[in-house]
mmCIF file of C-alpha atoms in Angstrom:
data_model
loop_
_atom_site.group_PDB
_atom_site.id
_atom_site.type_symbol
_atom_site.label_atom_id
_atom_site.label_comp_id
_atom_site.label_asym_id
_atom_site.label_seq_id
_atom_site.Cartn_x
_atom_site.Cartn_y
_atom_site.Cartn_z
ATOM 1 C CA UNK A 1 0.951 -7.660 -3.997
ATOM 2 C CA UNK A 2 3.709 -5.045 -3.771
ATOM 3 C CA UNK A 3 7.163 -6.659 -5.210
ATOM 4 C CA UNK A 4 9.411 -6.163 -2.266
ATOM 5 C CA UNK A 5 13.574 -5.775 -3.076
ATOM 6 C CA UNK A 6 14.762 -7.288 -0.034
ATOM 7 C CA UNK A 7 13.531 -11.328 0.801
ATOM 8 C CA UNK A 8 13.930 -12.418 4.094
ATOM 9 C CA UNK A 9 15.813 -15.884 3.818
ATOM 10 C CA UNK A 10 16.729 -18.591 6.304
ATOM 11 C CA UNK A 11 19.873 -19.962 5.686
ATOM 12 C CA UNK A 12 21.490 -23.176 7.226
ATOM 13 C CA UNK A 13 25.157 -24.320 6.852
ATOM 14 C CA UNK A 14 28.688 -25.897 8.724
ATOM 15 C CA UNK A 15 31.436 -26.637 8.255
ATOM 16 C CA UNK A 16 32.744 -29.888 6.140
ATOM 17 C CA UNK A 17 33.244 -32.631 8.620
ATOM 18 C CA UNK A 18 36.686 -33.232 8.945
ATOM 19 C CA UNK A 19 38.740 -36.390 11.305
ATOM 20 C CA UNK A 20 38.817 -33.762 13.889
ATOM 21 C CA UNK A 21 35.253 -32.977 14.227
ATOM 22 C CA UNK A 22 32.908 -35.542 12.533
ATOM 23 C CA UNK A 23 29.550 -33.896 13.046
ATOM 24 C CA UNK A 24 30.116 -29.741 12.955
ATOM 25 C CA UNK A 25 28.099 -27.838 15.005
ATOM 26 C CA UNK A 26 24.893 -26.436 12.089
ATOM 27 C CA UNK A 27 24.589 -22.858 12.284
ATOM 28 C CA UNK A 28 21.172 -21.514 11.159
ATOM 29 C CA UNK A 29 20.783 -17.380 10.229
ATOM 30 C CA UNK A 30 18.313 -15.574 9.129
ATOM 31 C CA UNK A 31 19.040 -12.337 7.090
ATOM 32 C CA UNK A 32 17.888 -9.933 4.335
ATOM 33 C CA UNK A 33 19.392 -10.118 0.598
ATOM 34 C CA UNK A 34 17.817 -9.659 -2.960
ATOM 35 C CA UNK A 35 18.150 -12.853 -3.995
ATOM 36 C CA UNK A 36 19.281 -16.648 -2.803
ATOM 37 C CA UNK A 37 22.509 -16.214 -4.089
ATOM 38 C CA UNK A 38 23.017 -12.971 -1.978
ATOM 39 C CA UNK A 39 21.659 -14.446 0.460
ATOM 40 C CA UNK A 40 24.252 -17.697 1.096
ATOM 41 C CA UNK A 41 26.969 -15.126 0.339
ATOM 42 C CA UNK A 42 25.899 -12.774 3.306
ATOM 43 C CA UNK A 43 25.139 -16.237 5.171
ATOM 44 C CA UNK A 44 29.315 -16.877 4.717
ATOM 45 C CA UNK A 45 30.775 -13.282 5.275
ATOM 46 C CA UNK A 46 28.475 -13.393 8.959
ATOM 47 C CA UNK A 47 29.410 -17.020 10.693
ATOM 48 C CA UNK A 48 32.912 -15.868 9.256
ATOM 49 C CA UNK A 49 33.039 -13.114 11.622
ATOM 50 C CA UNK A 50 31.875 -15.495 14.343
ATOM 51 C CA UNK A 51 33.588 -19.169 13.416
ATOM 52 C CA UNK A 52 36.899 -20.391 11.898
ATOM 53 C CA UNK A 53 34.787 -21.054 8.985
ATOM 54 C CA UNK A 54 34.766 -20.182 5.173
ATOM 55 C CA UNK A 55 32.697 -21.054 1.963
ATOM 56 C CA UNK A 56 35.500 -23.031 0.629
ATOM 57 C CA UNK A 57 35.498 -25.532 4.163
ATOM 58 C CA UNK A 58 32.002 -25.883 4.667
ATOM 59 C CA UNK A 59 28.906 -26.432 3.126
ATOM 60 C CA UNK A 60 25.723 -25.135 2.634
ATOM 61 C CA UNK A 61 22.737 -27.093 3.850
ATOM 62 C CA UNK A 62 19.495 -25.223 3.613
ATOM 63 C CA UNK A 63 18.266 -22.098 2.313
ATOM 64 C CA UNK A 64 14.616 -20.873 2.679
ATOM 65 C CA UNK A 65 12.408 -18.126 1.843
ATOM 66 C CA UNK A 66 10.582 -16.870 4.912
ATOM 67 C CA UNK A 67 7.466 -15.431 4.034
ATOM 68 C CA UNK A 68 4.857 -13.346 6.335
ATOM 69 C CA UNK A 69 2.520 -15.037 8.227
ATOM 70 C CA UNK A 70 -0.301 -11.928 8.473
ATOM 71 C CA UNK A 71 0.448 -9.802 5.786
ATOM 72 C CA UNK A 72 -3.191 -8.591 6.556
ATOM 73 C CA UNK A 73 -2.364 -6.911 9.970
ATOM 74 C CA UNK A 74 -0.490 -3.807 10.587
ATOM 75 C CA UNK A 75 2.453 -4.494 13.030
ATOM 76 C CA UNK A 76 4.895 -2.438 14.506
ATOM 77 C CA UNK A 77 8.645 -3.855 13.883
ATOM 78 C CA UNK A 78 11.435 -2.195 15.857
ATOM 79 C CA UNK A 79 14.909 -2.652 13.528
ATOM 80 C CA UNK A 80 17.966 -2.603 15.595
ATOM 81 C CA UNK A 81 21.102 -1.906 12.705
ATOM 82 C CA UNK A 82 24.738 -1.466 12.280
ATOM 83 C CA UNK A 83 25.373 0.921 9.505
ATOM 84 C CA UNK A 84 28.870 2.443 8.433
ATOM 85 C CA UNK A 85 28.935 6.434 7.899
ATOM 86 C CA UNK A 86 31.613 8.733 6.548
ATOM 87 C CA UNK A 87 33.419 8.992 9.761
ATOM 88 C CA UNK A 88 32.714 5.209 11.109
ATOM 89 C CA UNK A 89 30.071 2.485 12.196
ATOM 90 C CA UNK A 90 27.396 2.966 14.446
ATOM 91 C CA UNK A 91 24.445 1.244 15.611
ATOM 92 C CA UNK A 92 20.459 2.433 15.303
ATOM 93 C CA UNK A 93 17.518 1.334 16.412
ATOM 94 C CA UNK A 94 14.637 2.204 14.372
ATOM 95 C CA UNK A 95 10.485 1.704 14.207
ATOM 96 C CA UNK A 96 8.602 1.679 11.469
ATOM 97 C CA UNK A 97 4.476 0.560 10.915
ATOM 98 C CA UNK A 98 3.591 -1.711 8.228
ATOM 99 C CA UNK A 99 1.839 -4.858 7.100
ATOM 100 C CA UNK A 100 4.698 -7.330 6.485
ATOM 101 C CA UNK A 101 8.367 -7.321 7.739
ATOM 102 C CA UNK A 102 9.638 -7.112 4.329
ATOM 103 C CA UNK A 103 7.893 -3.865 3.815
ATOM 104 C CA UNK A 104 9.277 -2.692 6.848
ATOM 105 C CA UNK A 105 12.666 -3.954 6.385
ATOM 106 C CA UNK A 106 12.498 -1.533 2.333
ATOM 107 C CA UNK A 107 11.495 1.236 4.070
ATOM 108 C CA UNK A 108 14.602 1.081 6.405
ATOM 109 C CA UNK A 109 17.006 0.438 3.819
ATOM 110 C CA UNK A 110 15.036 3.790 1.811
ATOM 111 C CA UNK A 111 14.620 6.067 4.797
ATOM 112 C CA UNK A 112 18.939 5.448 5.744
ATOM 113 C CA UNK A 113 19.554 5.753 2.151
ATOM 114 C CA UNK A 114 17.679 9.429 2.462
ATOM 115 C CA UNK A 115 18.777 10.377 5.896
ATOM 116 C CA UNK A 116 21.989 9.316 6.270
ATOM 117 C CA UNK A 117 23.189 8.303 2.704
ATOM 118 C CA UNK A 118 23.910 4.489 3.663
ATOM 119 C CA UNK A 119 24.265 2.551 0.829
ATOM 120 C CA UNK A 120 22.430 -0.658 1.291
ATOM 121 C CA UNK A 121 25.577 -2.871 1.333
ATOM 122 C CA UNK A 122 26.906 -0.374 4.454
ATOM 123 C CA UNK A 123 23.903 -1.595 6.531
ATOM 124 C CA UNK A 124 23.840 -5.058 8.867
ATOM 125 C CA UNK A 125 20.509 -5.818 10.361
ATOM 126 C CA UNK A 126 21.171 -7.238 13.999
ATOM 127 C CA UNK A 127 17.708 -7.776 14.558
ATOM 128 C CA UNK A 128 13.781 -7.425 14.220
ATOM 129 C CA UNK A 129 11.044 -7.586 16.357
ATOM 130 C CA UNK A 130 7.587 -7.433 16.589
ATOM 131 C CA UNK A 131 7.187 -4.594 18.920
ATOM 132 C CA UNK A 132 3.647 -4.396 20.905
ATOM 133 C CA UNK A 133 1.954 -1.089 20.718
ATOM 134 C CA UNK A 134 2.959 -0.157 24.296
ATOM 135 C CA UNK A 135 7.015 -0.670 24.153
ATOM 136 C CA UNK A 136 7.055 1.800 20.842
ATOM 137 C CA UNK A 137 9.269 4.349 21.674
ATOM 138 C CA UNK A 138 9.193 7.111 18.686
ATOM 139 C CA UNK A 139 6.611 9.557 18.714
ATOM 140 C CA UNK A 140 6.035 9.049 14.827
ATOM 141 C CA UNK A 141 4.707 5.225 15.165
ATOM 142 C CA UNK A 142 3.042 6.269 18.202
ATOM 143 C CA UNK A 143 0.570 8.713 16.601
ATOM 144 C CA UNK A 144 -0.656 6.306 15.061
ATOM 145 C CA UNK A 145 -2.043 3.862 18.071
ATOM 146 C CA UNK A 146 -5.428 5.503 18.303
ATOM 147 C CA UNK A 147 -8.271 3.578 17.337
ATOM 148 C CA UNK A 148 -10.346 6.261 16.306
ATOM 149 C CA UNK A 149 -7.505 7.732 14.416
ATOM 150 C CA UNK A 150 -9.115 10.969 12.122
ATOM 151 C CA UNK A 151 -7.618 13.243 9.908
ATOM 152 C CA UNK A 152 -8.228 15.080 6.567
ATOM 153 C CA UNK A 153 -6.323 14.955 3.188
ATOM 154 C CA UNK A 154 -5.012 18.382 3.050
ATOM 155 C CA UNK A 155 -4.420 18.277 -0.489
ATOM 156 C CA UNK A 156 -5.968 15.975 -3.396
ATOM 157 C CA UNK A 157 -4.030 15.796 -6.591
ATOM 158 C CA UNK A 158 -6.079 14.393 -9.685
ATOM 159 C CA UNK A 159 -3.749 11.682 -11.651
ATOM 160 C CA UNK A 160 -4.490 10.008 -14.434
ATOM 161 C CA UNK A 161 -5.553 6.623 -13.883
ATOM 162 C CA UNK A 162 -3.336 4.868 -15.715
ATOM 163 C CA UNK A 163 0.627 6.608 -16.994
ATOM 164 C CA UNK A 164 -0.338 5.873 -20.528
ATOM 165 C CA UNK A 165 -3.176 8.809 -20.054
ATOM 166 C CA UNK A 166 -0.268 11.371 -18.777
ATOM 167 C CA UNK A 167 -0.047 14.668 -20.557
ATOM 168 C CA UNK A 168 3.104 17.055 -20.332
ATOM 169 C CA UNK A 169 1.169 19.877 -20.602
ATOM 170 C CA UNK A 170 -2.241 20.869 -18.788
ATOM 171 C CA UNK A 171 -4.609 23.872 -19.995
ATOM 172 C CA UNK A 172 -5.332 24.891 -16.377
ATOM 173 C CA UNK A 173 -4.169 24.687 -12.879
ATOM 174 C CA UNK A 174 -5.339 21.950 -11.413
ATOM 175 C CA UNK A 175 -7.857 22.716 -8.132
ATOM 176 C CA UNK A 176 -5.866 20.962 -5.134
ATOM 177 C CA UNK A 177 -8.609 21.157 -2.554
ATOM 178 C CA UNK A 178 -10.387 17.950 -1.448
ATOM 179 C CA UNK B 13 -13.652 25.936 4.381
ATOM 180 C CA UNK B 14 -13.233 23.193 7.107
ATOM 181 C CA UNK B 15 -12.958 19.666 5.967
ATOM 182 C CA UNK B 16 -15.730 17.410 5.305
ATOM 183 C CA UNK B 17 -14.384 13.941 4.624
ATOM 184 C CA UNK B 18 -12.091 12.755 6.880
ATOM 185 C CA UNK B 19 -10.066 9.226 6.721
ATOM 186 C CA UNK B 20 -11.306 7.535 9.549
ATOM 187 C CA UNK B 21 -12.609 3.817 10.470
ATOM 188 C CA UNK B 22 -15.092 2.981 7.870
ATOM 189 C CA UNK B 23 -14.668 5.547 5.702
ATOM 190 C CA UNK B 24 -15.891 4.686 1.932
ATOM 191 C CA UNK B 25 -13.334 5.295 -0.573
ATOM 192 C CA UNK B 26 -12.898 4.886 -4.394
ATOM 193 C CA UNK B 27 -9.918 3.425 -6.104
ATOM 194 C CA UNK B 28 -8.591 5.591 -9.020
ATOM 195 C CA UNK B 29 -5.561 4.118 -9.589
ATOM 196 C CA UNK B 30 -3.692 0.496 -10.369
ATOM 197 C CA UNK B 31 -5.201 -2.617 -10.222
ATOM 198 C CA UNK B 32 -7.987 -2.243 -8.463
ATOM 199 C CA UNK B 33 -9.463 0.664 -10.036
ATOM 200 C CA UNK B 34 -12.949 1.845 -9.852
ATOM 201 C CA UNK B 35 -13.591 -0.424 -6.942
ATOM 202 C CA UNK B 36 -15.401 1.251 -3.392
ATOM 203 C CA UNK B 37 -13.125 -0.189 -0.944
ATOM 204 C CA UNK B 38 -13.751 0.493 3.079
ATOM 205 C CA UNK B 39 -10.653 2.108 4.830
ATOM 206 C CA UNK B 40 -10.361 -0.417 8.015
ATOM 207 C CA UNK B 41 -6.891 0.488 9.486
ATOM 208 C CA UNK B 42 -3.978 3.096 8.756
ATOM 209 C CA UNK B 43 -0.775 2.027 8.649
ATOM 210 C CA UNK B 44 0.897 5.747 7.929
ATOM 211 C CA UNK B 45 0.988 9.043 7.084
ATOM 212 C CA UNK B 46 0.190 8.243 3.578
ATOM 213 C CA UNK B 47 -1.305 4.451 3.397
ATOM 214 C CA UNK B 48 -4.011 3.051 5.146
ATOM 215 C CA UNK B 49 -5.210 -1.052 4.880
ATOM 216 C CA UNK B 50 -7.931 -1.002 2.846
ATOM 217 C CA UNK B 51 -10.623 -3.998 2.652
ATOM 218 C CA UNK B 52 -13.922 -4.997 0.488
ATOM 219 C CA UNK B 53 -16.260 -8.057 -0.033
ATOM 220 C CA UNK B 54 -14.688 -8.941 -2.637
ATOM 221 C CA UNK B 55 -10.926 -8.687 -2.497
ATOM 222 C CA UNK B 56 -8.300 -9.886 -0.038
ATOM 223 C CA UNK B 57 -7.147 -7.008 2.721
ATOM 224 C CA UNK B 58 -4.388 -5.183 1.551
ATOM 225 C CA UNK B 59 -2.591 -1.741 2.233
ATOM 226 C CA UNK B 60 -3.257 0.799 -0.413
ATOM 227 C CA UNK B 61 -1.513 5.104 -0.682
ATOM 228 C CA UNK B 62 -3.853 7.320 0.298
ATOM 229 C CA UNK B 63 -3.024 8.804 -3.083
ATOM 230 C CA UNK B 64 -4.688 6.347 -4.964
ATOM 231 C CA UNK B 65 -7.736 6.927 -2.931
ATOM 232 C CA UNK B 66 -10.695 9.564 -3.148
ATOM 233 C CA UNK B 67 -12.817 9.739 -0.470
ATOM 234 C CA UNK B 68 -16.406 9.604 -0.228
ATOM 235 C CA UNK B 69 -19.536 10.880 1.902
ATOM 236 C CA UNK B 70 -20.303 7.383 2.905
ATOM 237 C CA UNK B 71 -18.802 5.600 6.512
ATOM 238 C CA UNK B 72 -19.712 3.173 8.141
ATOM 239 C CA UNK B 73 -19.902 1.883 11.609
ATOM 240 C CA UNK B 74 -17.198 -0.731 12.183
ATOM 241 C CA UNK B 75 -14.301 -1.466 14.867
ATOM 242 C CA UNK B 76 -10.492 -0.904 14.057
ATOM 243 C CA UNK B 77 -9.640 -4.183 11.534
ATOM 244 C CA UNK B 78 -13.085 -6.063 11.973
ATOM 245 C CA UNK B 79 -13.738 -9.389 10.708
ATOM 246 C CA UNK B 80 -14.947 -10.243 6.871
ATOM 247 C CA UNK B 81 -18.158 -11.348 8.338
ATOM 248 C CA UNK B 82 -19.303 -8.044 10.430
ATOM 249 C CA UNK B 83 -17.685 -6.143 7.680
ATOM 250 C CA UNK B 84 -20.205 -7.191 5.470
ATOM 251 C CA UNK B 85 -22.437 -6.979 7.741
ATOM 252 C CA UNK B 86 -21.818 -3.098 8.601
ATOM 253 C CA UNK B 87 -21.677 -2.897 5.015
ATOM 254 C CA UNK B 88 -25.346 -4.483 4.396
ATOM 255 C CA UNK B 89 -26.568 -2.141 7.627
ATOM 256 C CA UNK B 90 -25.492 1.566 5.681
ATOM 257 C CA UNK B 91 -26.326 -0.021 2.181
ATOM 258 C CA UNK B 92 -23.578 1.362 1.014
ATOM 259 C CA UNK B 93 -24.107 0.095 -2.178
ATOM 260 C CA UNK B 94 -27.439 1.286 -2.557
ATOM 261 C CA UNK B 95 -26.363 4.729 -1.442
ATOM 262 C CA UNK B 96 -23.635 4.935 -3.531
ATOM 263 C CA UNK B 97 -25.650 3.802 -6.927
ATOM 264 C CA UNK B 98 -28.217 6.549 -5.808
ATOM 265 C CA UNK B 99 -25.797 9.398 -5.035
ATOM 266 C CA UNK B 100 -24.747 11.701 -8.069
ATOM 267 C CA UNK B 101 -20.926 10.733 -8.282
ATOM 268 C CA UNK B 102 -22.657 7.175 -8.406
ATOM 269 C CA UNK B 103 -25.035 7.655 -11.192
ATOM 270 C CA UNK B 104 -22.395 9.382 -13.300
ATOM 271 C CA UNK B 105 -20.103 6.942 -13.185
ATOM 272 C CA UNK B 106 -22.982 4.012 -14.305
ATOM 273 C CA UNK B 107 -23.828 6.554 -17.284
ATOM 274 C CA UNK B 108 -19.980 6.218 -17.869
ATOM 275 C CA UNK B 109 -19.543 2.607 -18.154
ATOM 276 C CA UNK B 110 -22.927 2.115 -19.904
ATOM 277 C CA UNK B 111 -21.765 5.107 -22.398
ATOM 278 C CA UNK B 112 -18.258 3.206 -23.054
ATOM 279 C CA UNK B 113 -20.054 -0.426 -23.056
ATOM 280 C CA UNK B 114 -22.289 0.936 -26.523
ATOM 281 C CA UNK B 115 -21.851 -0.690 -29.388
ATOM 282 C CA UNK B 116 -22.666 0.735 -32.869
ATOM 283 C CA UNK B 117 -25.678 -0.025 -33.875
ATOM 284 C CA UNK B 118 -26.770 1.439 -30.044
ATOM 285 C CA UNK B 119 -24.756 4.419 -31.222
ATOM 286 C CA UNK B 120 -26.857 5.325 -34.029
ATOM 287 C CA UNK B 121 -30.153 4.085 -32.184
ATOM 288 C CA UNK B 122 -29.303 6.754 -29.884
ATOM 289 C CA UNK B 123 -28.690 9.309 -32.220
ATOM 290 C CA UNK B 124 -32.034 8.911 -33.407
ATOM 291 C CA UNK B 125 -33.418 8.953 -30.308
ATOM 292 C CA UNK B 126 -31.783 12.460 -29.665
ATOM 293 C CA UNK B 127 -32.888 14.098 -32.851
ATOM 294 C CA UNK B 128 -36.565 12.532 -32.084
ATOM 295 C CA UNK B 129 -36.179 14.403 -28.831
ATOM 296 C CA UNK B 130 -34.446 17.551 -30.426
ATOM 297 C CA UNK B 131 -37.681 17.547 -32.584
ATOM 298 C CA UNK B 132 -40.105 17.883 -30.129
ATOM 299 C CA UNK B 133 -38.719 20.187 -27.849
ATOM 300 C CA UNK B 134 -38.720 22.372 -30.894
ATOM 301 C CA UNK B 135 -42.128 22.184 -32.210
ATOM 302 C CA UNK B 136 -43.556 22.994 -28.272
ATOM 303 C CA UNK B 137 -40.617 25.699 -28.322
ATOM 304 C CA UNK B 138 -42.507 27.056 -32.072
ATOM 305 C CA UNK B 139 -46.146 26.730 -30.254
ATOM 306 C CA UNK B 140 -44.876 28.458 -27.243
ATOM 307 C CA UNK B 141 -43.150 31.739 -29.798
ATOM 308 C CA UNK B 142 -46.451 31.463 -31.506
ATOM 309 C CA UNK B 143 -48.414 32.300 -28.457
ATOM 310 C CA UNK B 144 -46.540 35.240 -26.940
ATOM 311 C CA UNK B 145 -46.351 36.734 -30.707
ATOM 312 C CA UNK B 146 -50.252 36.888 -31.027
#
């Protein structure tokens, strides 16, 4: 439906077995990139920072798109993140509402780019969740847990229906009221 | 002036822009501030911007995300479709497609027909100044 930039990948790898250890332990991760190839380079820089472990002595066993069970349900994913600033790293934990995680994962990556001015490479997801409608703790996804939700559209702009129909210039104002 | 149509559960909209255009979808759920998840009879549920939506009159009575089968159903029970072919935004929008469906030769049967009409109205319109002038 909506191309998203960010794929959510599961990626399994260890280290080459060696005399020493003849079966490594497997380490499994599952993290965001724009492609596979991002993806099993992420995959390396992580179990880097947590095993004696590089690309060049180990191996790469699976990697797999994960794709979104429900995309037909609005959920509510909590994003906990390290990002670095200006001045140094800190961690977040943000809440957004949408249909798939993906989606919710791009609108992260947008809204720090436009808050905070993270680049996307300055941002480490620590985790996701599926949060239920009771443990949401911002106000903004919680105005929206009302099942007889009701409001107007203050203001309706007219667009063309397609952009090959868009004029520069308009002979009148256009009429914003619904 | 106090608004009249409101996005709400079962609100009728119409699609005026992308791929789905021209379609009367049925708002179900809102996601946002500006999307809401948007379903029909004949399309798969999916989450749509409220700015390629206009609103109309219609709503109907359905729960918060309801199944395919009792939307349909709540559909069928506010014959919505019925409704919407009878209201004036409706019927314009048939004349549109039936105007941009013409071919030629329907083109030039119909400009007969209009100068057929033109002609009449004119001869009752000469009767008519006839009358009042004796």
């Amino acid at each position: 439906m909506v191309t998203y930039k960010f794929h959510q990948y599961q990626v399994v790898g260890r280290a080459l077995p060696s005399e020493k250890d003849e079966a490594p332990k497997i380490y499994r991760m599952k993290l965001w990139a724009t492609n596979e190839v991002r993806a099993k380079s992420k995959f390396w820089y992580f179990l880097r920072k947590l095993k004696k472990v590089k690309k060049s002595n180990g191996q790469m066993l699976a990697i797999n798109e994960i794709f979104e069970k429900n995309p037909t349900t609005i959920k509510n994913y909590g994003i906990w993140l390290r990002y670095q600033s200006r001045t140094g790293y800190h961690n977040m934990y943000k809440e957004y509402r949408d249909t798939t995680l993906n989606g919710g994962i791009e609108q992260m990556y947008t809204e720090m780019g436009s808050r905070h001015r993270v680049r996307n490479h300055c941002i480490q997801i620590i985790k996701t969740a599926t949060i239920p409608a009771k443990l949401c703790k911002r106000e903004s996804t919680k105005q929206f847990h009302n099942s007889k939700i009701k409001f107007p559209l203050v203001s309706k702009k007219v667009r063309p229906p397609t952009r090959k129909l868009k004029t520069t210039y308009k002979a009148s104002k256009p009429n914003l009221f619904v | 002036m106090p608004f009249k149509r409101y996005v709400e559960i079962g609100r009728v909209a119409l699609v005026n822009y992308g791929k789905d255009y021209g379609k009367l979808v049925v708002i179900v759920d809102v996601v946002d501030q500006n999307r809401a998840l948007v379903d029909s009879p004949d399309m798969v549920r999916c989450q749509i911007n409220f700015k390629r939506l206009t609103l109309t009159d219609i709503t109907i009575d359905i729960k918060r995300t309801p199944k395919k089968k009792e939307l349909v159903k709540a559909m069928e029970a506010a014959d919505v479709k019925n409704k919407w072919e009878n209201s004036s935004w409706g019927r314009k929008l048939i004349v549109k497609k039936r105007r941009e469906a013409l071919t030629d030769f329907d083109r030039f049967k119909l400009m007969l027909a209009k100068i057929k009409k033109a002609s009449l109205v004119r001869e009752e319109l000469a009767k008519l100044k006839k009358q009042t002038k004796a």
